């Protein structure tokens, strides 16, 4: 492991080897006692960034002598990687944590940890201290390199520990990773967020924006491609501002990073998320247009189509500006746009919501991920008056979903008769179908005479569609 940016933590990194040796001594003793390796179960809540983090937790646990299991009943170590973006996500994680008590009663040696965004909030730590006494440790998002130390502390010193520091700005390289797929990979290119949208908890729990060095990212991608990976997603809360803070020979913007990766040898699709409209530049549009390896899909969170609401959200763009960016992106052939929308931001009126509907109609998104506003304690929006009844918000949400259903049906219908290139992501299912995605991230279900196509690109002639996908037959020249 190595560390960039904040050197205060160098000692932490050096000490991890020492802690790892002590943990491994304990897990090998457990192996002897059990007649097999102890097992670890990592459960992920929330976004793709959390999925990527969980792959690191799993990778580190494996190096410490654990074996992966999907079954909590079989596990000797259970880690919940939590989300805080909406209250619902937190309540789900807490309710599942409650269910762990009976496992702990059955197996007192079981270790339970809560990781991630939810536990990077002071108030939640207090909750856990008092209401969930069987949780052995909590660790925030910036602790991924410290699993050896955490487990050592809990196993050797038999202490409940709270490892949280949302303001740590270091970038640690070389944390072991256990990837969940051999053909698709998530690659974090930056951490944290500096945007402070008024509804959002992320900048508080994931800390300030910092970028990985370009050479570290390129090496990781090269290794993935050499290992047969065909679908690579670059991750960050706001990838468009990648590179802020990188200096000298490390200087690199997001379009430059995309272009460097797209120029690497190998047949793969390069994806990325999430983008902030305020930083989506003409140069970015050019790079996508000129590089066919870059996906023909752009996830561009809108949040609201009304200028007053956008201002109250601190989004730093207007509906018109958003539309202009969307039009530029849509001028790239085959490009599909998806978005996130928050319904019922405090004091959003019916007219303001209508403006969102109008914009959704104009842009014609391939998918809209819509969320009813959830107040997050500590964010500016949580202090705003919110007189709109919840039922009215759910009504708005249904209206949005109805409109989107019509849009997507039209988009899916337009594929019929076309032949699309698809990365086959599954083996044949019980209905004889394979599943994959186009460069535009459209889900495709298809039949194929050749059954040996998992992880390969195939051409599929589209013959049918539904609301959720398009369907057809693989064609081989
Ligand atoms: N309430 C509802 N939705 C939210 N999101 C972020 N914060 C909140 C909140 N407090 C949504 C935004 C973001 C997506 C990941 O989650 O739409 O783009
Ligand atoms: Fe949250 Fe806004 Fe940052 Fe996205 S850009 S993570 S919505 S603060």
Tab-separated table of C-alpha atoms and ligand atoms in Angstrom:
chain	number	residue	atom	x	y	z
A	1	UNK	CA	0.000	0.000	0.000
A	2	UNK	CA	1.080	3.597	-0.521
A	3	UNK	CA	-0.371	6.961	0.346
A	4	UNK	CA	-0.697	10.225	-1.624
A	5	UNK	CA	-1.658	13.702	-0.504
A	6	UNK	CA	-1.928	13.664	3.272
A	7	UNK	CA	1.205	12.234	4.839
A	8	UNK	CA	-0.029	12.268	8.407
A	9	UNK	CA	-1.339	8.782	7.901
A	10	UNK	CA	1.902	7.230	6.657
A	11	UNK	CA	2.461	5.620	10.036
A	12	UNK	CA	-0.993	4.007	9.827
A	13	UNK	CA	-0.068	2.395	6.554
A	14	UNK	CA	3.297	1.073	7.738
A	15	UNK	CA	1.705	-0.411	10.827
A	16	UNK	CA	-0.954	-2.295	8.874
A	17	UNK	CA	1.512	-5.105	8.028
A	18	UNK	CA	2.230	-5.612	11.705
A	19	UNK	CA	-1.489	-5.728	12.540
A	20	UNK	CA	-2.152	-8.031	9.587
A	21	UNK	CA	0.377	-10.579	10.910
A	22	UNK	CA	-1.382	-10.676	14.263
A	23	UNK	CA	-4.829	-11.074	12.668
A	24	UNK	CA	-3.537	-13.836	10.380
A	25	UNK	CA	-2.187	-15.727	13.412
A	26	UNK	CA	-5.700	-15.639	14.885
A	27	UNK	CA	-7.506	-16.605	11.674
A	28	UNK	CA	-5.141	-19.556	11.096
A	29	UNK	CA	-5.882	-20.783	14.602
A	30	UNK	CA	-9.591	-20.425	13.772
A	31	UNK	CA	-9.008	-22.464	10.588
A	32	UNK	CA	-7.427	-25.256	12.632
A	33	UNK	CA	-10.262	-25.226	15.168
A	34	UNK	CA	-13.008	-25.166	12.536
A	35	UNK	CA	-11.338	-27.377	9.976
A	36	UNK	CA	-11.666	-24.621	7.360
A	37	UNK	CA	-11.026	-20.924	6.868
A	38	UNK	CA	-13.201	-18.475	8.829
A	39	UNK	CA	-15.795	-16.808	6.616
A	40	UNK	CA	-16.569	-13.173	5.861
A	41	UNK	CA	-19.841	-11.770	4.529
A	42	UNK	CA	-19.898	-8.189	3.221
A	43	UNK	CA	-23.335	-6.688	2.522
A	44	UNK	CA	-23.475	-3.516	0.416
A	45	UNK	CA	-26.113	-0.796	0.661
A	46	UNK	CA	-26.287	2.181	-1.705
A	47	UNK	CA	-24.299	3.243	-4.713
A	48	UNK	CA	-21.570	1.877	-6.975
A	49	UNK	CA	-18.928	3.697	-4.935
A	50	UNK	CA	-19.970	1.526	-1.994
A	51	UNK	CA	-19.812	-1.565	-4.200
A	52	UNK	CA	-16.254	-0.635	-5.124
A	53	UNK	CA	-15.395	-0.060	-1.455
A	54	UNK	CA	-16.902	-3.429	-0.518
A	55	UNK	CA	-14.610	-5.124	-3.045
A	56	UNK	CA	-11.707	-3.604	-1.117
A	57	UNK	CA	-13.075	-4.698	2.260
A	58	UNK	CA	-13.487	-8.218	0.853
A	59	UNK	CA	-9.986	-8.144	-0.672
A	60	UNK	CA	-8.419	-7.081	2.621
A	61	UNK	CA	-10.381	-9.674	4.597
A	62	UNK	CA	-9.208	-12.396	2.211
A	63	UNK	CA	-5.588	-11.364	2.767
A	64	UNK	CA	-6.215	-11.651	6.485
A	65	UNK	CA	-7.212	-15.311	6.141
A	66	UNK	CA	-10.957	-15.115	5.546
A	67	UNK	CA	-12.982	-16.806	2.821
A	68	UNK	CA	-15.987	-15.152	1.143
A	69	UNK	CA	-19.532	-16.278	1.926
A	70	UNK	CA	-22.865	-14.838	0.863
A	71	UNK	CA	-24.587	-16.424	3.876
A	72	UNK	CA	-24.700	-14.434	7.078
A	73	UNK	CA	-25.508	-17.609	9.067
A	74	UNK	CA	-22.167	-19.121	8.017
A	75	UNK	CA	-20.056	-16.034	8.655
A	76	UNK	CA	-17.477	-15.371	11.360
A	77	UNK	CA	-17.220	-11.745	10.290
A	78	UNK	CA	-20.152	-9.708	8.932
A	79	UNK	CA	-19.617	-6.193	7.608
A	80	UNK	CA	-22.475	-3.951	6.458
A	81	UNK	CA	-21.238	-1.238	4.098
A	82	UNK	CA	-23.871	1.429	4.665
A	83	UNK	CA	-25.401	4.382	2.792
A	84	UNK	CA	-26.670	7.712	4.163
A	85	UNK	CA	-28.034	9.419	1.072
A	86	UNK	CA	-31.680	8.997	2.109
A	87	UNK	CA	-33.242	8.100	5.438
A	88	UNK	CA	-34.743	4.942	3.957
A	89	UNK	CA	-31.248	3.552	3.245
A	90	UNK	CA	-30.181	4.161	6.828
A	91	UNK	CA	-33.314	2.608	8.303
A	92	UNK	CA	-32.845	-0.473	6.133
A	93	UNK	CA	-29.248	-0.929	7.304
A	94	UNK	CA	-30.231	-0.397	10.942
A	95	UNK	CA	-33.120	-2.855	10.710
A	96	UNK	CA	-30.812	-5.486	9.152
A	97	UNK	CA	-28.275	-4.740	11.894
A	98	UNK	CA	-31.015	-5.451	14.442
A	99	UNK	CA	-31.517	-8.865	12.867
A	100	UNK	CA	-27.859	-9.730	13.512
A	101	UNK	CA	-28.416	-9.905	17.252
A	102	UNK	CA	-29.764	-13.460	17.093
A	103	UNK	CA	-26.720	-14.568	15.056
A	104	UNK	CA	-24.472	-13.082	17.696
A	105	UNK	CA	-26.443	-14.930	20.391
A	106	UNK	CA	-25.934	-18.206	18.481
A	107	UNK	CA	-22.243	-17.545	17.808
A	108	UNK	CA	-20.587	-15.267	20.392
A	109	UNK	CA	-17.328	-15.329	18.376
A	110	UNK	CA	-19.033	-13.676	15.410
A	111	UNK	CA	-17.646	-10.196	14.713
A	112	UNK	CA	-20.010	-7.528	13.383
A	113	UNK	CA	-18.913	-4.278	11.782
A	114	UNK	CA	-20.740	-1.305	10.259
A	115	UNK	CA	-18.833	0.514	7.524
A	116	UNK	CA	-19.315	3.523	5.290
A	117	UNK	CA	-21.345	6.697	4.950
A	118	UNK	CA	-23.980	6.110	7.640
A	119	UNK	CA	-21.426	5.692	10.405
A	120	UNK	CA	-19.465	8.779	9.392
A	121	UNK	CA	-22.188	10.779	11.158
A	122	UNK	CA	-21.753	11.587	14.860
A	123	UNK	CA	-25.439	11.074	15.638
A	124	UNK	CA	-25.447	7.563	14.195
A	125	UNK	CA	-22.359	6.588	16.171
A	126	UNK	CA	-24.160	7.576	19.351
A	127	UNK	CA	-27.158	5.442	18.267
A	128	UNK	CA	-24.930	2.475	17.621
A	129	UNK	CA	-23.026	2.863	20.880
A	130	UNK	CA	-26.219	2.745	22.879
A	131	UNK	CA	-28.787	0.787	20.873
A	132	UNK	CA	-26.649	-1.829	19.114
A	133	UNK	CA	-24.230	-3.146	21.766
A	134	UNK	CA	-23.426	-6.246	19.678
A	135	UNK	CA	-21.769	-4.196	16.923
A	136	UNK	CA	-18.024	-4.715	17.456
A	137	UNK	CA	-16.712	-1.894	15.310
A	138	UNK	CA	-17.697	0.938	13.027
A	139	UNK	CA	-15.467	2.340	10.288
A	140	UNK	CA	-16.021	5.303	8.003
A	141	UNK	CA	-15.444	5.495	4.257
A	142	UNK	CA	-11.819	6.614	4.620
A	143	UNK	CA	-10.742	3.576	6.636
A	144	UNK	CA	-10.496	1.055	3.792
A	145	UNK	CA	-6.753	0.542	4.280
A	146	UNK	CA	-7.106	0.001	8.026
A	147	UNK	CA	-9.041	-3.268	8.254
A	148	UNK	CA	-5.969	-5.099	9.674
A	149	UNK	CA	-5.679	-2.548	12.493
A	150	UNK	CA	-9.416	-2.547	13.191
A	151	UNK	CA	-9.701	-6.332	13.372
A	152	UNK	CA	-6.536	-6.562	15.466
A	153	UNK	CA	-7.942	-4.057	17.923
A	154	UNK	CA	-11.242	-5.885	18.187
A	155	UNK	CA	-9.784	-9.424	18.314
A	156	UNK	CA	-6.729	-8.845	20.496
A	157	UNK	CA	-7.782	-5.964	22.691
A	158	UNK	CA	-11.433	-7.085	22.805
A	159	UNK	CA	-12.543	-3.476	22.531
A	160	UNK	CA	-15.465	-1.946	20.646
A	161	UNK	CA	-13.883	0.533	18.295
A	162	UNK	CA	-15.085	3.551	16.280
A	163	UNK	CA	-12.856	4.445	13.364
A	164	UNK	CA	-14.328	7.531	11.781
A	165	UNK	CA	-12.778	10.545	10.119
A	166	UNK	CA	-14.763	12.135	7.330
A	167	UNK	CA	-12.173	14.899	6.892
A	168	UNK	CA	-9.231	12.607	6.071
A	169	UNK	CA	-8.066	13.659	2.601
A	170	UNK	CA	-5.522	10.982	1.846
A	171	UNK	CA	-5.637	8.753	-1.229
A	172	UNK	CA	-4.411	5.271	-0.445
A	173	UNK	CA	-3.197	3.028	-3.259
A	174	UNK	CA	-2.730	-0.729	-3.239
A	175	UNK	CA	-5.558	-1.828	-0.944
A	176	UNK	CA	-6.233	-5.466	-1.929
A	177	UNK	CA	-9.384	-5.821	-4.055
A	178	UNK	CA	-11.583	-8.863	-4.573
A	179	UNK	CA	-13.582	-8.028	-7.696
A	180	UNK	CA	-17.051	-9.477	-7.998
A	181	UNK	CA	-16.836	-9.883	-11.794
A	182	UNK	CA	-14.030	-10.784	-14.196
A	183	UNK	CA	-15.590	-8.958	-17.166
A	184	UNK	CA	-16.867	-5.754	-15.528
A	185	UNK	CA	-14.963	-3.531	-13.118
A	186	UNK	CA	-15.484	-0.426	-11.045
A	187	UNK	CA	-12.477	1.889	-10.763
A	188	UNK	CA	-12.605	4.813	-8.349
A	189	UNK	CA	-10.756	7.777	-9.804
A	190	UNK	CA	-11.584	10.303	-7.088
A	191	UNK	CA	-13.159	10.480	-3.661
A	192	UNK	CA	-15.377	12.962	-1.850
A	193	UNK	CA	-17.361	15.932	-3.132
A	194	UNK	CA	-16.963	19.705	-2.842
A	195	UNK	CA	-20.303	20.718	-4.324
A	196	UNK	CA	-22.474	20.909	-1.228
A	197	UNK	CA	-25.834	20.605	-2.954
A	198	UNK	CA	-28.082	21.715	-0.111
A	199	UNK	CA	-29.989	18.418	0.201
A	200	UNK	CA	-26.974	16.128	0.097
A	201	UNK	CA	-25.109	14.438	2.935
A	202	UNK	CA	-22.250	13.129	0.765
A	203	UNK	CA	-19.784	16.035	1.208
A	204	UNK	CA	-20.139	15.662	4.975
A	205	UNK	CA	-19.627	11.899	5.103
A	206	UNK	CA	-17.171	11.372	2.242
A	207	UNK	CA	-15.155	14.548	2.799
A	208	UNK	CA	-13.348	16.848	0.380
A	209	UNK	CA	-12.713	16.040	-3.267
A	210	UNK	CA	-9.363	14.412	-4.011
A	211	UNK	CA	-8.193	12.632	-7.141
A	212	UNK	CA	-6.028	9.577	-7.650
A	213	UNK	CA	-2.873	10.127	-9.681
A	214	UNK	CA	-3.433	9.426	-13.400
A	215	UNK	CA	-0.628	6.845	-13.595
A	216	UNK	CA	-2.166	4.817	-10.755
A	217	UNK	CA	-5.523	4.774	-12.556
A	218	UNK	CA	-3.976	3.874	-15.911
A	219	UNK	CA	-1.997	0.989	-14.355
A	220	UNK	CA	-5.159	-0.381	-12.752
A	221	UNK	CA	-7.120	-0.173	-16.012
A	222	UNK	CA	-4.290	-1.745	-18.036
A	223	UNK	CA	-4.159	-4.651	-15.620
A	224	UNK	CA	-7.939	-5.104	-15.832
A	225	UNK	CA	-7.939	-5.074	-19.635
A	226	UNK	CA	-4.996	-7.504	-19.759
A	227	UNK	CA	-7.003	-9.793	-17.438
A	228	UNK	CA	-9.961	-9.878	-19.875
A	229	UNK	CA	-12.136	-7.128	-18.422
A	230	UNK	CA	-14.492	-5.692	-21.062
A	231	UNK	CA	-16.530	-3.061	-19.244
A	232	UNK	CA	-14.817	-0.491	-17.049
A	233	UNK	CA	-16.657	2.158	-15.038
A	234	UNK	CA	-14.702	5.107	-13.684
A	235	UNK	CA	-16.258	6.253	-10.430
A	236	UNK	CA	-16.442	9.517	-8.530
A	237	UNK	CA	-19.161	11.673	-6.963
A	238	UNK	CA	-18.382	14.270	-9.613
A	239	UNK	CA	-16.021	12.813	-12.214
A	240	UNK	CA	-16.122	15.972	-14.359
A	241	UNK	CA	-13.986	17.783	-11.822
A	242	UNK	CA	-11.384	14.981	-11.726
A	243	UNK	CA	-7.872	16.345	-11.435
A	244	UNK	CA	-8.584	19.314	-9.192
A	245	UNK	CA	-5.554	19.523	-6.905
A	246	UNK	CA	-3.244	17.393	-9.065
A	247	UNK	CA	-0.036	19.222	-9.933
A	248	UNK	CA	3.131	18.983	-12.023
A	249	UNK	CA	3.422	15.801	-14.047
A	250	UNK	CA	0.217	14.466	-12.434
A	251	UNK	CA	-1.883	17.295	-13.886
A	252	UNK	CA	-4.815	15.775	-15.773
A	253	UNK	CA	-8.424	16.747	-16.508
A	254	UNK	CA	-11.317	14.314	-16.814
A	255	UNK	CA	-11.500	14.523	-20.640
A	256	UNK	CA	-7.726	13.884	-20.759
A	257	UNK	CA	-8.103	10.886	-18.476
A	258	UNK	CA	-10.913	9.465	-20.639
A	259	UNK	CA	-8.837	9.938	-23.759
A	260	UNK	CA	-5.742	8.312	-22.223
A	261	UNK	CA	-7.774	5.246	-21.245
A	262	UNK	CA	-9.667	5.106	-24.550
A	263	UNK	CA	-6.292	5.050	-26.343
A	264	UNK	CA	-5.169	1.905	-24.520
A	265	UNK	CA	-5.075	-1.303	-26.580
A	266	UNK	CA	-7.912	-3.789	-26.166
A	267	UNK	CA	-11.618	-4.099	-26.886
A	268	UNK	CA	-13.600	-2.665	-23.964
A	269	UNK	CA	-16.346	-0.163	-23.111
A	270	UNK	CA	-15.335	2.759	-20.953
A	271	UNK	CA	-18.098	4.059	-18.675
A	272	UNK	CA	-18.127	6.732	-15.992
A	273	UNK	CA	-20.353	8.159	-13.309
A	274	UNK	CA	-21.453	10.554	-11.885
A	275	UNK	CA	-21.207	13.840	-13.782
A	276	UNK	CA	-22.267	17.259	-12.562
A	277	UNK	CA	-23.834	19.400	-15.328
A	278	UNK	CA	-21.931	22.508	-14.224
A	279	UNK	CA	-18.614	20.831	-15.153
A	280	UNK	CA	-19.682	19.087	-18.380
A	281	UNK	CA	-17.439	20.881	-20.901
A	282	UNK	CA	-17.412	21.026	-24.709
A	283	UNK	CA	-14.055	19.261	-24.553
A	284	UNK	CA	-15.716	16.363	-22.732
A	285	UNK	CA	-18.373	16.126	-25.460
A	286	UNK	CA	-15.638	16.168	-28.139
A	287	UNK	CA	-13.631	13.421	-26.441
A	288	UNK	CA	-16.690	11.187	-26.189
A	289	UNK	CA	-17.647	11.812	-29.822
A	290	UNK	CA	-14.103	11.048	-31.066
A	291	UNK	CA	-13.580	7.869	-29.046
A	292	UNK	CA	-15.897	4.963	-29.842
A	293	UNK	CA	-14.669	2.995	-26.805
A	294	UNK	CA	-16.368	5.537	-24.545
A	295	UNK	CA	-19.957	4.592	-23.779
A	296	UNK	CA	-22.837	6.200	-25.692
A	297	UNK	CA	-24.577	6.851	-22.402
A	298	UNK	CA	-24.352	9.830	-20.131
A	299	UNK	CA	-25.808	9.950	-16.640
A	300	UNK	CA	-26.430	13.635	-16.006
A	301	UNK	CA	-28.354	14.287	-12.777
A	302	UNK	CA	-30.927	17.031	-13.319
A	303	UNK	CA	-32.503	17.038	-9.816
A	304	UNK	CA	-35.068	19.685	-10.838
A	305	UNK	CA	-36.151	21.471	-14.019
A	306	UNK	CA	-37.057	24.676	-12.198
A	307	UNK	CA	-34.608	27.555	-11.790
A	308	UNK	CA	-35.728	28.622	-8.308
A	309	UNK	CA	-35.506	25.064	-7.001
A	310	UNK	CA	-32.130	24.523	-8.699
A	311	UNK	CA	-30.841	27.663	-6.991
A	312	UNK	CA	-32.199	26.533	-3.628
A	313	UNK	CA	-30.447	23.208	-4.232
A	314	UNK	CA	-27.161	25.062	-4.982
A	315	UNK	CA	-26.843	23.212	-8.285
A	316	UNK	CA	-25.176	26.149	-10.105
A	317	UNK	CA	-26.960	25.725	-13.465
A	318	UNK	CA	-30.318	26.740	-14.919
A	319	UNK	CA	-32.837	24.551	-16.727
A	320	UNK	CA	-31.817	26.232	-20.000
A	321	UNK	CA	-28.127	25.548	-19.416
A	322	UNK	CA	-28.922	21.903	-18.625
A	323	UNK	CA	-30.918	21.608	-21.830
A	324	UNK	CA	-28.024	23.028	-23.862
A	325	UNK	CA	-25.591	20.447	-22.436
A	326	UNK	CA	-28.126	17.671	-22.993
A	327	UNK	CA	-28.594	18.742	-26.640
A	328	UNK	CA	-24.826	18.725	-27.245
A	329	UNK	CA	-24.566	15.225	-25.814
A	330	UNK	CA	-27.578	14.007	-27.789
A	331	UNK	CA	-25.940	15.187	-31.016
A	332	UNK	CA	-23.502	12.253	-30.599
A	333	UNK	CA	-24.987	9.340	-32.590
A	334	UNK	CA	-26.645	6.597	-30.469
A	335	UNK	CA	-26.228	8.588	-27.242
A	336	UNK	CA	-28.761	7.893	-24.475
A	337	UNK	CA	-29.125	10.121	-21.435
A	338	UNK	CA	-30.215	9.098	-17.940
A	339	UNK	CA	-30.819	11.285	-14.917
A	340	UNK	CA	-31.652	11.630	-11.219
A	341	UNK	CA	-34.557	13.764	-10.030
A	342	UNK	CA	-35.551	14.773	-6.522
A	343	UNK	CA	-39.305	15.141	-6.131
A	344	UNK	CA	-40.698	17.400	-3.408
A	345	UNK	CA	-37.654	19.460	-2.458
A	346	UNK	CA	-38.790	21.730	0.433
A	347	UNK	CA	-41.482	24.163	-0.756
A	348	UNK	CA	-41.413	22.943	-4.386
A	349	UNK	CA	-44.747	24.071	-5.861
A	350	UNK	CA	-46.932	22.259	-8.405
A	351	UNK	CA	-45.839	24.785	-11.059
A	352	UNK	CA	-42.176	24.225	-10.261
A	353	UNK	CA	-42.668	20.488	-10.522
A	354	UNK	CA	-44.420	21.024	-13.881
A	355	UNK	CA	-41.188	22.656	-15.081
A	356	UNK	CA	-39.349	19.444	-14.220
A	357	UNK	CA	-41.893	17.423	-16.215
A	358	UNK	CA	-41.480	19.768	-19.178
A	359	UNK	CA	-37.718	19.341	-19.162
A	360	UNK	CA	-38.007	15.564	-18.841
A	361	UNK	CA	-40.246	15.573	-21.892
A	362	UNK	CA	-37.852	17.776	-23.871
A	363	UNK	CA	-34.680	15.819	-23.074
A	364	UNK	CA	-36.287	12.401	-23.559
A	365	UNK	CA	-34.244	10.450	-21.023
A	366	UNK	CA	-33.675	6.737	-21.366
A	367	UNK	CA	-34.087	6.359	-17.595
A	368	UNK	CA	-35.072	8.645	-14.745
A	369	UNK	CA	-34.074	7.655	-11.221
A	370	UNK	CA	-36.477	9.631	-9.072
A	371	UNK	CA	-36.400	10.049	-5.325
A	372	UNK	CA	-38.739	11.743	-2.903
A	373	UNK	CA	-36.763	14.354	-0.998
A	374	UNK	CA	-35.448	13.002	2.290
A	375	UNK	CA	-34.216	15.553	4.846
A	376	UNK	CA	-30.645	14.784	5.922
A	377	UNK	CA	-29.751	16.180	9.338
A	378	UNK	CA	-26.908	18.687	9.134
A	379	UNK	CA	-27.580	19.752	5.527
A	380	UNK	CA	-28.886	23.290	4.768
A	381	UNK	CA	-32.096	22.018	3.114
A	382	UNK	CA	-33.078	20.102	6.247
A	383	UNK	CA	-33.632	23.489	7.944
A	384	UNK	CA	-36.085	24.703	5.268
A	385	UNK	CA	-39.844	24.784	5.798
A	386	UNK	CA	-41.495	21.953	3.931
A	387	UNK	CA	-45.270	22.460	3.896
A	388	UNK	CA	-45.999	20.041	1.010
A	389	UNK	CA	-47.871	16.950	2.269
A	390	UNK	CA	-46.140	13.638	1.574
A	391	UNK	CA	-49.145	12.357	-0.441
A	392	UNK	CA	-48.746	15.273	-2.825
A	393	UNK	CA	-45.099	14.352	-3.309
A	394	UNK	CA	-45.999	10.728	-4.072
A	395	UNK	CA	-48.598	11.984	-6.573
A	396	UNK	CA	-45.908	14.042	-8.319
A	397	UNK	CA	-43.643	11.045	-8.331
A	398	UNK	CA	-46.317	8.850	-10.023
A	399	UNK	CA	-46.832	11.530	-12.649
A	400	UNK	CA	-43.104	11.599	-13.384
A	401	UNK	CA	-42.932	7.801	-13.549
A	402	UNK	CA	-45.922	7.727	-15.929
A	403	UNK	CA	-44.314	10.234	-18.279
A	404	UNK	CA	-41.000	8.390	-18.173
A	405	UNK	CA	-42.721	5.074	-18.957
A	406	UNK	CA	-44.085	6.581	-22.176
A	407	UNK	CA	-40.655	7.991	-23.094
A	408	UNK	CA	-38.772	4.761	-22.566
A	409	UNK	CA	-41.308	2.701	-24.511
A	410	UNK	CA	-40.773	4.991	-27.503
A	411	UNK	CA	-36.984	4.767	-27.162
A	412	UNK	CA	-37.089	0.974	-26.874
A	413	UNK	CA	-39.420	0.661	-29.844
A	414	UNK	CA	-36.986	2.682	-31.959
A	415	UNK	CA	-34.406	-0.124	-31.596
A	416	UNK	CA	-36.583	-2.695	-33.377
A	417	UNK	CA	-34.985	-3.752	-36.675
A	418	UNK	CA	-31.535	-2.448	-35.662
A	419	UNK	CA	-28.486	-4.566	-34.887
A	420	UNK	CA	-26.659	-3.561	-31.704
A	421	UNK	CA	-23.309	-4.593	-30.250
A	422	UNK	CA	-23.760	-6.131	-26.805
A	423	UNK	CA	-21.381	-7.341	-24.123
A	424	UNK	CA	-22.834	-10.657	-22.935
A	425	UNK	CA	-22.882	-10.422	-19.142
A	426	UNK	CA	-24.610	-13.648	-18.115
A	427	UNK	CA	-24.660	-17.332	-18.877
A	428	UNK	CA	-27.846	-18.665	-20.507
A	429	UNK	CA	-30.794	-18.554	-18.073
A	430	UNK	CA	-33.558	-21.125	-17.574
A	431	UNK	CA	-35.596	-19.462	-20.358
A	432	UNK	CA	-32.673	-19.917	-22.762
A	433	UNK	CA	-31.853	-16.206	-22.771
A	434	UNK	CA	-28.596	-14.296	-22.401
A	435	UNK	CA	-28.390	-10.763	-21.008
A	436	UNK	CA	-26.083	-7.916	-21.864
A	437	UNK	CA	-25.759	-4.183	-22.372
A	438	UNK	CA	-25.097	-1.957	-25.330
A	439	UNK	CA	-22.545	0.849	-25.232
A	440	UNK	CA	-25.551	3.087	-24.494
A	441	UNK	CA	-26.219	0.941	-21.374
A	442	UNK	CA	-29.475	-0.411	-22.786
A	443	UNK	CA	-30.383	-3.788	-21.294
A	444	UNK	CA	-30.728	-6.493	-23.973
A	445	UNK	CA	-32.156	-10.005	-23.582
A	446	UNK	CA	-31.393	-12.344	-26.447
A	447	UNK	CA	-31.148	-15.858	-27.812
A	448	UNK	CA	-27.945	-17.214	-29.267
A	449	UNK	CA	-26.990	-20.363	-31.155
A	450	UNK	CA	-23.438	-20.037	-29.876
A	451	UNK	CA	-23.691	-20.662	-26.121
A	452	UNK	CA	-20.074	-19.815	-25.417
A	453	UNK	CA	-20.466	-16.039	-25.407
A	454	UNK	CA	-20.177	-15.001	-21.754
A	455	UNK	CA	-17.831	-11.986	-21.555
A	456	UNK	CA	-17.777	-11.559	-25.337
A	457	UNK	CA	-19.156	-8.827	-27.580
A	458	UNK	CA	-21.908	-10.100	-29.879
A	459	UNK	CA	-24.181	-8.443	-32.449
A	460	UNK	CA	-27.868	-8.748	-31.620
A	461	UNK	CA	-30.692	-8.082	-34.071
A	462	UNK	CA	-33.500	-6.435	-32.102
A	463	UNK	CA	-36.976	-7.847	-32.689
A	464	UNK	CA	-38.920	-6.864	-29.565
A	465	UNK	CA	-39.098	-4.493	-26.626
A	466	UNK	CA	-40.738	-3.873	-23.292
A	467	UNK	CA	-40.542	-1.103	-20.748
A	468	UNK	CA	-37.471	-2.576	-19.116
A	469	UNK	CA	-35.404	-3.889	-22.042
A	470	UNK	CA	-35.047	-4.666	-25.741
A	471	UNK	CA	-34.799	-8.224	-27.057
A	472	UNK	CA	-33.648	-10.196	-30.098
A	473	UNK	CA	-31.271	-12.787	-31.537
A	474	UNK	CA	-27.497	-12.900	-31.752
A	475	UNK	CA	-26.304	-12.806	-35.357
A	476	UNK	CA	-23.023	-14.365	-36.408
A	477	UNK	CA	-21.444	-13.599	-39.766
B	1	LIG	N1	-33.215	13.127	-0.739
B	1	LIG	C1	-33.591	12.495	-1.870
B	1	LIG	N2	-32.731	12.163	-2.837
B	1	LIG	C2	-31.431	12.509	-2.668
B	1	LIG	N3	-30.356	12.340	-3.450
B	1	LIG	C3	-29.289	12.859	-2.819
B	1	LIG	N4	-29.644	13.374	-1.640
B	1	LIG	C4	-30.988	13.180	-1.518
B	1	LIG	C5	-31.939	13.491	-0.529
B	1	LIG	N5	-31.602	14.134	0.591
B	1	LIG	C6	-30.436	11.737	-4.787
B	1	LIG	C7	-29.949	12.701	-5.864
B	1	LIG	C8	-28.625	12.102	-6.264
B	1	LIG	C9	-28.873	10.623	-6.035
B	1	LIG	C10	-27.668	9.789	-5.926
B	1	LIG	O1	-29.601	10.604	-4.828
B	1	LIG	O2	-30.866	12.645	-6.946
B	1	LIG	O3	-28.276	12.388	-7.590
B	2	LIG	FE1	-24.248	15.209	-3.404
B	2	LIG	FE2	-24.277	17.272	-5.136
B	2	LIG	FE3	-21.943	16.094	-4.466
B	2	LIG	FE4	-23.698	14.779	-6.006
B	2	LIG	S1	-22.647	16.689	-6.562
B	2	LIG	S2	-22.571	13.946	-4.221
B	2	LIG	S3	-25.657	15.470	-5.160
B	2	LIG	S4	-23.289	17.239	-3.090
